[in-house]
CSV table of C-alpha atoms and ligand atoms in Angstrom, one decimal:
chain,number,residue,atom,x,y,z
A,189,UNK,CA,144.5,164.8,-4.6
A,190,UNK,CA,142.8,165.6,-9.0
A,191,UNK,CA,143.8,162.0,-9.6
A,192,UNK,CA,141.4,160.8,-7.8
A,193,UNK,CA,138.8,162.9,-8.6
A,194,UNK,CA,139.1,162.3,-11.7
A,195,UNK,CA,139.3,159.0,-11.6
A,196,UNK,CA,135.6,159.1,-9.6
A,197,UNK,CA,134.5,161.4,-12.3
A,198,UNK,CA,135.0,158.7,-14.9
A,199,UNK,CA,133.4,155.8,-12.3
A,200,UNK,CA,130.8,158.0,-12.3
A,201,UNK,CA,130.5,158.9,-16.3
A,202,UNK,CA,131.1,155.0,-16.8
A,203,UNK,CA,128.0,154.0,-14.4
A,204,UNK,CA,126.1,156.3,-16.4
A,205,UNK,CA,127.3,155.2,-19.9
A,206,UNK,CA,126.3,151.3,-18.9
A,207,UNK,CA,122.6,153.3,-17.7
A,208,UNK,CA,122.2,154.5,-20.7
A,209,UNK,CA,118.9,153.1,-21.9
A,210,UNK,CA,118.6,155.4,-25.3
A,211,UNK,CA,120.8,156.6,-27.9
A,212,UNK,CA,119.4,159.9,-27.4
A,213,UNK,CA,120.3,159.0,-23.8
A,214,UNK,CA,123.7,158.6,-24.2
A,215,UNK,CA,124.5,161.4,-26.7
A,216,UNK,CA,123.6,163.5,-23.2
A,217,UNK,CA,126.3,161.7,-21.3
A,218,UNK,CA,129.1,162.2,-24.0
A,219,UNK,CA,128.4,165.6,-23.6
A,220,UNK,CA,128.7,165.4,-20.1
A,221,UNK,CA,131.6,164.1,-19.9
A,222,UNK,CA,134.1,164.4,-22.9
A,223,UNK,CA,132.2,167.6,-25.0
A,224,UNK,CA,134.1,170.6,-25.1
A,225,UNK,CA,131.8,172.5,-22.3
A,226,UNK,CA,132.5,169.1,-20.3
A,227,UNK,CA,133.0,168.2,-16.9
A,228,UNK,CA,136.9,166.7,-18.5
A,229,UNK,CA,137.2,170.2,-20.9
A,230,UNK,CA,136.2,172.3,-17.6
A,231,UNK,CA,139.5,170.0,-15.6
A,232,UNK,CA,142.5,170.9,-17.7
A,233,UNK,CA,140.6,174.1,-18.0
A,234,UNK,CA,142.7,175.2,-14.3
A,235,UNK,CA,146.1,172.7,-15.0
A,236,UNK,CA,147.7,176.7,-16.0
A,237,UNK,CA,148.6,176.2,-12.8
A,238,UNK,CA,150.3,173.2,-12.3
A,239,UNK,CA,153.8,173.4,-11.5
A,240,UNK,CA,154.5,171.7,-15.0
A,241,UNK,CA,155.7,168.5,-14.0
A,242,UNK,CA,151.6,168.0,-12.1
A,243,UNK,CA,150.5,169.0,-15.5
A,244,UNK,CA,152.5,166.5,-17.9
A,245,UNK,CA,151.0,163.7,-14.7
A,246,UNK,CA,147.3,165.7,-14.7
A,247,UNK,CA,147.3,165.2,-18.2
A,248,UNK,CA,148.2,162.6,-18.6
A,249,UNK,CA,145.8,160.6,-16.0
A,250,UNK,CA,142.8,163.8,-18.0
A,251,UNK,CA,143.9,161.5,-21.5
A,252,UNK,CA,143.8,158.2,-19.7
A,253,UNK,CA,140.0,159.0,-18.8
A,254,UNK,CA,139.2,160.7,-21.7
A,255,UNK,CA,140.2,157.7,-23.1
A,256,UNK,CA,138.4,155.1,-21.4
A,257,UNK,CA,134.8,156.9,-21.8
A,258,UNK,CA,135.6,158.0,-25.2
A,259,UNK,CA,135.7,153.6,-25.6
A,260,UNK,CA,133.2,152.8,-23.6
A,261,UNK,CA,130.3,155.4,-24.9
A,262,UNK,CA,131.4,154.1,-28.8
A,263,UNK,CA,130.7,150.3,-27.8
A,264,UNK,CA,126.8,151.0,-25.9
A,265,UNK,CA,127.1,152.8,-28.8
A,266,UNK,CA,127.3,150.2,-30.8
A,267,UNK,CA,124.6,148.2,-29.1
A,268,UNK,CA,122.6,150.2,-29.4
A,269,UNK,CA,123.3,149.7,-33.0
A,270,UNK,CA,123.5,146.5,-33.2
A,271,UNK,CA,119.3,146.1,-31.3
A,272,UNK,CA,117.9,148.6,-34.1
A,273,UNK,CA,119.5,146.1,-36.7
A,274,UNK,CA,117.9,143.2,-34.8
A,275,UNK,CA,115.0,145.2,-34.1
A,276,UNK,CA,114.7,145.3,-37.7
A,277,UNK,CA,115.0,142.0,-39.3
A,278,UNK,CA,113.0,140.6,-36.9
A,279,UNK,CA,110.7,142.9,-38.2
A,280,UNK,CA,111.2,141.7,-41.6
A,281,UNK,CA,111.8,138.7,-41.2
A,282,UNK,CA,110.1,136.3,-43.8
A,283,UNK,CA,109.0,132.5,-43.3
A,284,UNK,CA,110.6,131.1,-46.8
A,285,UNK,CA,109.2,127.3,-46.8
A,286,UNK,CA,105.9,129.4,-46.3
A,287,UNK,CA,103.9,128.7,-49.1
A,288,UNK,CA,103.2,130.9,-51.7
A,289,UNK,CA,99.9,132.8,-52.1
A,290,UNK,CA,98.1,132.2,-55.4
A,291,UNK,CA,98.1,134.0,-57.8
A,292,UNK,CA,95.5,136.6,-58.6
A,293,UNK,CA,92.2,135.5,-60.9
A,294,UNK,CA,90.6,137.7,-63.4
A,295,UNK,CA,87.5,137.1,-64.7
A,296,UNK,CA,86.2,137.6,-68.5
A,297,UNK,CA,85.1,141.2,-69.6
A,298,UNK,CA,80.8,140.9,-69.6
A,299,UNK,CA,80.9,141.8,-73.7
A,300,UNK,CA,83.6,138.6,-74.6
A,301,UNK,CA,80.8,137.1,-72.4
A,302,UNK,CA,77.7,137.4,-74.2
A,303,UNK,CA,80.0,137.2,-77.1
A,304,UNK,CA,80.9,133.7,-76.2
A,305,UNK,CA,77.5,132.8,-75.7
A,306,UNK,CA,76.0,134.3,-78.9
A,307,UNK,CA,79.0,132.5,-80.9
A,308,UNK,CA,78.0,129.3,-78.7
A,309,UNK,CA,74.3,129.5,-79.4
A,310,UNK,CA,74.9,130.7,-83.5
A,311,UNK,CA,77.1,127.4,-83.5
A,312,UNK,CA,74.9,125.3,-82.0
A,313,UNK,CA,72.1,126.6,-84.7
A,314,UNK,CA,75.1,125.8,-87.5
A,315,UNK,CA,76.4,129.2,-87.9
A,316,UNK,CA,80.5,129.4,-88.6
A,317,UNK,CA,82.8,132.7,-86.6
A,318,UNK,CA,83.8,134.0,-89.0
A,319,UNK,CA,87.4,137.3,-87.7
A,320,UNK,CA,87.2,140.1,-90.4
A,321,UNK,CA,90.2,143.1,-90.7
A,322,UNK,CA,89.8,145.6,-88.4
A,323,UNK,CA,91.4,147.8,-90.8
A,324,UNK,CA,89.5,147.3,-94.3
A,325,UNK,CA,89.5,148.5,-97.6
A,326,UNK,CA,86.3,151.6,-98.8
A,327,UNK,CA,86.1,148.8,-101.2
A,328,UNK,CA,84.7,145.9,-98.2
A,329,UNK,CA,83.4,148.3,-96.0
A,330,UNK,CA,81.6,150.5,-97.9
A,331,UNK,CA,81.2,149.6,-102.6
A,332,UNK,CA,80.2,145.5,-101.9
A,333,UNK,CA,77.5,146.8,-99.2
A,334,UNK,CA,76.3,148.7,-102.4
A,335,UNK,CA,77.3,151.9,-101.5
A,336,UNK,CA,78.9,153.7,-104.4
A,337,UNK,CA,81.4,156.3,-103.7
A,338,UNK,CA,79.1,159.4,-104.7
A,339,UNK,CA,76.5,157.1,-102.2
A,340,UNK,CA,75.1,159.9,-99.3
A,341,UNK,CA,74.8,156.6,-97.1
A,342,UNK,CA,78.4,156.5,-96.4
A,343,UNK,CA,77.8,160.0,-94.2
A,344,UNK,CA,75.5,157.9,-91.8
A,345,UNK,CA,79.2,156.0,-90.3
A,346,UNK,CA,81.9,158.6,-89.4
A,347,UNK,CA,84.4,157.7,-90.2
A,348,UNK,CA,88.0,157.6,-89.2
A,349,UNK,CA,90.0,157.2,-92.4
A,350,UNK,CA,93.4,155.9,-92.7
A,351,UNK,CA,96.6,157.3,-94.4
A,352,UNK,CA,96.7,155.0,-98.1
A,353,UNK,CA,92.9,154.9,-98.5
A,354,UNK,CA,91.9,152.2,-95.7
A,355,UNK,CA,90.0,153.1,-92.8
A,356,UNK,CA,88.9,151.4,-89.5
A,357,UNK,CA,85.7,148.9,-90.2
A,358,UNK,CA,82.5,150.8,-89.2
A,359,UNK,CA,80.8,147.9,-88.9
A,360,UNK,CA,81.2,144.2,-89.1
A,361,UNK,CA,79.2,144.0,-91.7
A,362,UNK,CA,82.1,144.1,-94.3
A,363,UNK,CA,82.4,140.8,-92.8
A,364,UNK,CA,79.6,139.2,-94.6
A,365,UNK,CA,81.0,139.8,-97.8
A,366,UNK,CA,83.8,138.6,-97.3
A,367,UNK,CA,82.4,135.9,-96.2
A,368,UNK,CA,80.3,135.2,-99.7
A,369,UNK,CA,83.8,135.6,-101.5
A,370,UNK,CA,85.7,132.5,-99.8
A,371,UNK,CA,82.0,130.3,-98.7
A,372,UNK,CA,79.8,130.5,-101.0
A,373,UNK,CA,76.0,129.7,-100.5
A,374,UNK,CA,74.5,128.0,-98.4
A,375,UNK,CA,75.6,130.2,-96.1
A,376,UNK,CA,75.5,130.8,-92.2
A,377,UNK,CA,78.3,133.0,-90.5
A,378,UNK,CA,78.3,135.0,-87.9
A,379,UNK,CA,81.0,137.8,-87.0
A,380,UNK,CA,81.5,139.6,-84.0
A,381,UNK,CA,83.8,142.4,-84.0
A,382,UNK,CA,84.9,145.9,-82.6
A,383,UNK,CA,84.3,149.1,-85.4
A,384,UNK,CA,84.7,152.5,-84.6
A,385,UNK,CA,83.2,155.5,-85.3
A,386,UNK,CA,84.3,158.8,-85.4
A,387,UNK,CA,81.4,160.6,-83.7
A,388,UNK,CA,81.2,162.0,-80.1
A,389,UNK,CA,81.3,160.0,-77.4
A,390,UNK,CA,77.6,160.4,-74.6
A,391,UNK,CA,75.8,157.4,-72.5
A,392,UNK,CA,74.9,154.9,-74.9
A,393,UNK,CA,77.7,156.0,-77.9
A,394,UNK,CA,81.8,155.3,-77.8
A,395,UNK,CA,83.6,155.9,-80.8
A,396,UNK,CA,84.5,152.3,-80.2
A,397,UNK,CA,82.7,149.4,-79.3
A,398,UNK,CA,82.0,145.6,-80.9
A,399,UNK,CA,78.7,144.4,-82.9
A,400,UNK,CA,77.8,141.0,-83.8
A,401,UNK,CA,77.0,140.8,-88.0
A,402,UNK,CA,75.2,137.3,-88.6
A,403,UNK,CA,74.0,136.4,-92.5
A,404,UNK,CA,71.9,133.2,-93.7
A,405,UNK,CA,72.0,132.9,-97.2
A,406,UNK,CA,69.9,129.7,-98.5
A,407,UNK,CA,67.4,129.3,-100.9
A,408,UNK,CA,64.1,130.7,-99.9
A,409,UNK,CA,65.1,133.3,-97.1
A,410,UNK,CA,62.2,134.8,-96.1
A,411,UNK,CA,60.6,137.3,-93.1
A,412,UNK,CA,59.4,134.7,-91.1
A,413,UNK,CA,63.6,133.1,-91.0
A,414,UNK,CA,65.0,135.9,-89.5
A,415,UNK,CA,62.6,137.3,-87.4
A,416,UNK,CA,62.5,133.2,-85.9
A,417,UNK,CA,66.3,133.5,-84.9
A,418,UNK,CA,66.2,137.4,-83.8
A,419,UNK,CA,64.1,136.0,-81.4
A,420,UNK,CA,65.9,132.6,-80.9
A,421,UNK,CA,69.1,135.6,-79.4
A,422,UNK,CA,67.1,138.0,-77.5
A,423,UNK,CA,65.7,134.8,-75.3
A,424,UNK,CA,69.1,132.7,-74.8
A,425,UNK,CA,70.5,136.5,-74.2
A,426,UNK,CA,67.9,138.3,-71.3
A,427,UNK,CA,65.9,134.7,-70.5
A,428,UNK,CA,63.0,135.8,-70.5
A,429,UNK,CA,60.3,138.4,-72.5
A,430,UNK,CA,61.7,141.3,-73.8
A,431,UNK,CA,60.2,144.0,-75.5
A,432,UNK,CA,60.7,144.2,-78.9
A,433,UNK,CA,59.1,147.0,-81.7
A,434,UNK,CA,60.5,146.0,-85.1
A,435,UNK,CA,60.1,149.1,-87.9
A,436,UNK,CA,61.6,149.8,-91.0
A,437,UNK,CA,65.0,151.1,-91.4
A,438,UNK,CA,66.9,151.2,-94.9
A,439,UNK,CA,70.3,150.6,-95.0
A,440,UNK,CA,71.3,149.5,-98.3
A,441,UNK,CA,72.5,146.0,-98.5
A,442,UNK,CA,69.2,145.0,-96.7
A,443,UNK,CA,65.7,145.4,-99.0
A,444,UNK,CA,63.8,145.1,-97.7
A,445,UNK,CA,65.4,146.6,-94.1
A,446,UNK,CA,64.3,146.8,-91.0
A,447,UNK,CA,64.7,148.1,-86.8
A,448,UNK,CA,64.5,145.7,-84.0
A,449,UNK,CA,64.2,147.7,-81.1
A,450,UNK,CA,63.6,146.9,-77.9
A,451,UNK,CA,62.3,148.4,-74.6
A,452,UNK,CA,64.8,150.4,-72.7
A,453,UNK,CA,66.0,148.4,-69.8
A,454,UNK,CA,68.0,150.9,-67.8
A,455,UNK,CA,64.7,153.2,-67.4
A,456,UNK,CA,61.6,150.3,-68.0
A,457,UNK,CA,60.1,152.5,-70.9
A,458,UNK,CA,60.1,156.2,-68.8
A,459,UNK,CA,63.3,157.4,-70.4
A,460,UNK,CA,67.1,158.0,-69.2
A,461,UNK,CA,70.2,159.6,-71.0
A,462,UNK,CA,71.1,155.4,-72.3
A,463,UNK,CA,68.1,155.5,-74.3
A,464,UNK,CA,68.0,159.2,-75.2
A,465,UNK,CA,64.4,159.1,-73.1
A,466,UNK,CA,62.3,158.1,-76.0
A,467,UNK,CA,62.0,154.5,-73.7
A,468,UNK,CA,64.0,152.8,-77.2
A,469,UNK,CA,67.3,151.0,-77.9
A,470,UNK,CA,68.4,150.6,-81.3
A,471,UNK,CA,69.6,147.2,-80.6
A,472,UNK,CA,69.9,144.9,-83.9
A,473,UNK,CA,68.8,146.4,-87.0
A,474,UNK,CA,68.4,143.7,-90.1
A,475,UNK,CA,66.3,143.1,-93.2
A,476,UNK,CA,66.8,140.3,-96.3
A,477,UNK,CA,69.9,140.4,-98.2
A,478,UNK,CA,70.0,143.2,-101.2
A,479,UNK,CA,70.3,141.6,-104.1
A,480,UNK,CA,73.1,143.6,-105.6
A,481,UNK,CA,75.2,142.6,-102.5
A,482,UNK,CA,74.5,139.0,-104.1
A,483,UNK,CA,75.4,140.3,-107.3
A,484,UNK,CA,78.7,141.7,-106.3
A,485,UNK,CA,79.9,138.4,-104.5
A,486,UNK,CA,79.5,136.5,-107.3
A,487,UNK,CA,75.9,134.5,-106.3
A,488,UNK,CA,73.4,134.7,-108.5
A,489,UNK,CA,70.4,136.6,-106.5
A,490,UNK,CA,67.6,133.7,-108.5
A,491,UNK,CA,68.8,130.9,-107.4
A,492,UNK,CA,70.6,132.6,-103.9
A,493,UNK,CA,68.2,134.7,-101.3
A,494,UNK,CA,69.7,135.9,-97.6
A,495,UNK,CA,68.7,137.7,-94.1
A,496,UNK,CA,71.6,139.9,-92.4
A,497,UNK,CA,72.1,141.6,-88.7
A,498,UNK,CA,74.1,143.5,-87.0
A,499,UNK,CA,73.8,143.4,-84.0
A,500,UNK,CA,75.0,146.1,-81.4
A,501,UNK,CA,76.6,144.3,-78.6
A,502,UNK,CA,77.9,146.7,-76.8
A,503,UNK,CA,74.4,148.1,-76.6
A,504,UNK,CA,73.2,143.9,-75.7
A,505,UNK,CA,76.0,143.7,-72.5
A,506,UNK,CA,74.1,147.6,-71.3
A,507,UNK,CA,70.8,146.0,-71.7
A,508,UNK,CA,71.2,142.3,-70.2
A,509,UNK,CA,73.3,143.8,-67.3
A,510,UNK,CA,71.4,147.7,-66.9
A,511,UNK,CA,74.7,149.2,-67.5
A,512,UNK,CA,74.1,152.9,-67.5
A,513,UNK,CA,76.3,154.1,-69.6
A,514,UNK,CA,78.5,152.8,-72.3
A,515,UNK,CA,81.7,154.0,-71.4
A,516,UNK,CA,82.4,152.2,-68.3
A,517,UNK,CA,82.8,149.0,-70.7
A,518,UNK,CA,85.7,150.1,-72.1
A,519,UNK,CA,87.3,152.8,-69.0
A,520,UNK,CA,89.2,150.1,-67.2
A,521,UNK,CA,87.9,151.1,-64.4
A,522,UNK,CA,89.0,147.4,-61.8
A,523,UNK,CA,86.0,148.9,-59.5
A,524,UNK,CA,83.2,148.8,-62.0
A,525,UNK,CA,85.0,145.4,-63.7
A,526,UNK,CA,85.3,143.2,-60.6
A,527,UNK,CA,81.0,143.7,-60.4
A,528,UNK,CA,81.1,140.6,-63.3
B,5,LIG,C1,75.6,149.4,-89.3
B,5,LIG,O1,76.2,149.8,-88.6
B,5,LIG,C2,75.2,147.9,-90.2
B,5,LIG,N1,75.3,147.6,-90.8
B,5,LIG,C3,74.2,146.9,-89.5
B,5,LIG,C4,73.2,146.0,-90.4
B,5,LIG,C5,74.0,145.5,-90.0
B,5,LIG,C6,71.7,146.8,-90.7
B,5,LIG,C7,73.7,143.9,-92.0
B,5,LIG,C8,71.1,145.7,-91.6
B,5,LIG,C9,71.6,144.1,-92.0
B,5,LIG,P1,74.3,150.5,-87.2
B,5,LIG,O2,74.7,152.1,-87.9
B,5,LIG,O3,72.6,151.2,-86.7
B,5,LIG,O4,73.8,149.6,-88.5
B,5,LIG,O5,74.9,150.7,-86.7
B,5,LIG,C10,74.3,149.4,-85.8
B,5,LIG,C11,74.2,148.8,-84.0
B,5,LIG,O6,75.2,149.3,-83.8
B,5,LIG,C12,73.0,149.3,-83.6
B,5,LIG,O7,71.7,149.6,-83.7
B,5,LIG,C13,73.9,150.4,-82.1
B,5,LIG,O8,73.2,149.3,-81.4
B,5,LIG,C14,75.1,150.1,-82.9
B,5,LIG,N2,75.6,150.7,-82.4
B,5,LIG,C15,75.4,151.6,-83.8
B,5,LIG,N3,76.5,152.8,-83.3
B,5,LIG,C16,76.9,153.3,-82.5
B,5,LIG,C17,77.7,153.7,-80.9
B,5,LIG,N4,78.2,154.5,-81.2
B,5,LIG,N5,78.3,153.0,-79.8
B,5,LIG,C18,77.0,151.3,-79.6
B,5,LIG,N6,76.8,151.2,-80.0
B,5,LIG,C19,76.5,151.3,-81.2
């Protein structure tokens, strides 16, 4: 009698195991059937009332039913595990025969692009492109440019000094000196590059920025030549008329010296943080090479003359693209750079 009810219970539980639709439903069947308070456990509690022979026999029937149910539970559990694994593999399936996506293409930084445009322009005008060191000696950065040690002009450019007396160049003008020394006159050279100044950063001032130096040494070079090249440069970059003004400027390495400012293209003139509310942006200081500078580099100023300029390349890029804060250019934010 008890045997039969154990068999029936086992059959019902086997049917529930087969029908369980989820690991949770299967666990519920396990608890009901073979759990500590499950149906088989309840039956074994009543076995104390049986005779020793019956207890032995029913005990065997119970054990057999329990083993049968546990085997069925394990098998079903395994099926759920297999199904989960299959689903994961399906989701992760990759078609290895598909062509690989191409590499993401970058593009030139706007400063590099304008620098290269200017290099092409000046090369077409017979100029050579020179490079110079960013770590400079005091001699090339200052002394050879007619700025003796106690000259107040040195204070115009706040310098990052390095151990051992060298410095991070504060302008590209030392490359003029290296150009004159190595190539001699007649000379047409430009030198684009990075320069460094120990100064406070704002919308139009960086501690690290780019300049493009230019120099022409020949016979009978005049301010007219200088202005011709400056105008050619600005027309090539802006491809339209821009308003400029020329005013006297002081640099110990040129005489006369000029400041060539451009009407601010960010605000159009009324004033903004880029032009410090003046309507004008200092862009292109220039002048005729001071005879002392020629002499220091071994060129006879009686025979040769020249002009030089030091374009603020980073500021030119700001004007060309209408960038209202210099800090965007080297901030490394791809959202900014991807606009170009
Ligand atoms: C010079 O550096 C001179 N060597 C230029 C020169 C060369 C004059 C040859 C004559 C002959 P200045 O310190 O003004 O000059 O800098 C030149 C240009 O660099 C400025 O007109 C400006 O456009 C740019 N500039 C200067 N300081 C900064 C800065 N902190 N951030 C960005 N651009 C700057």
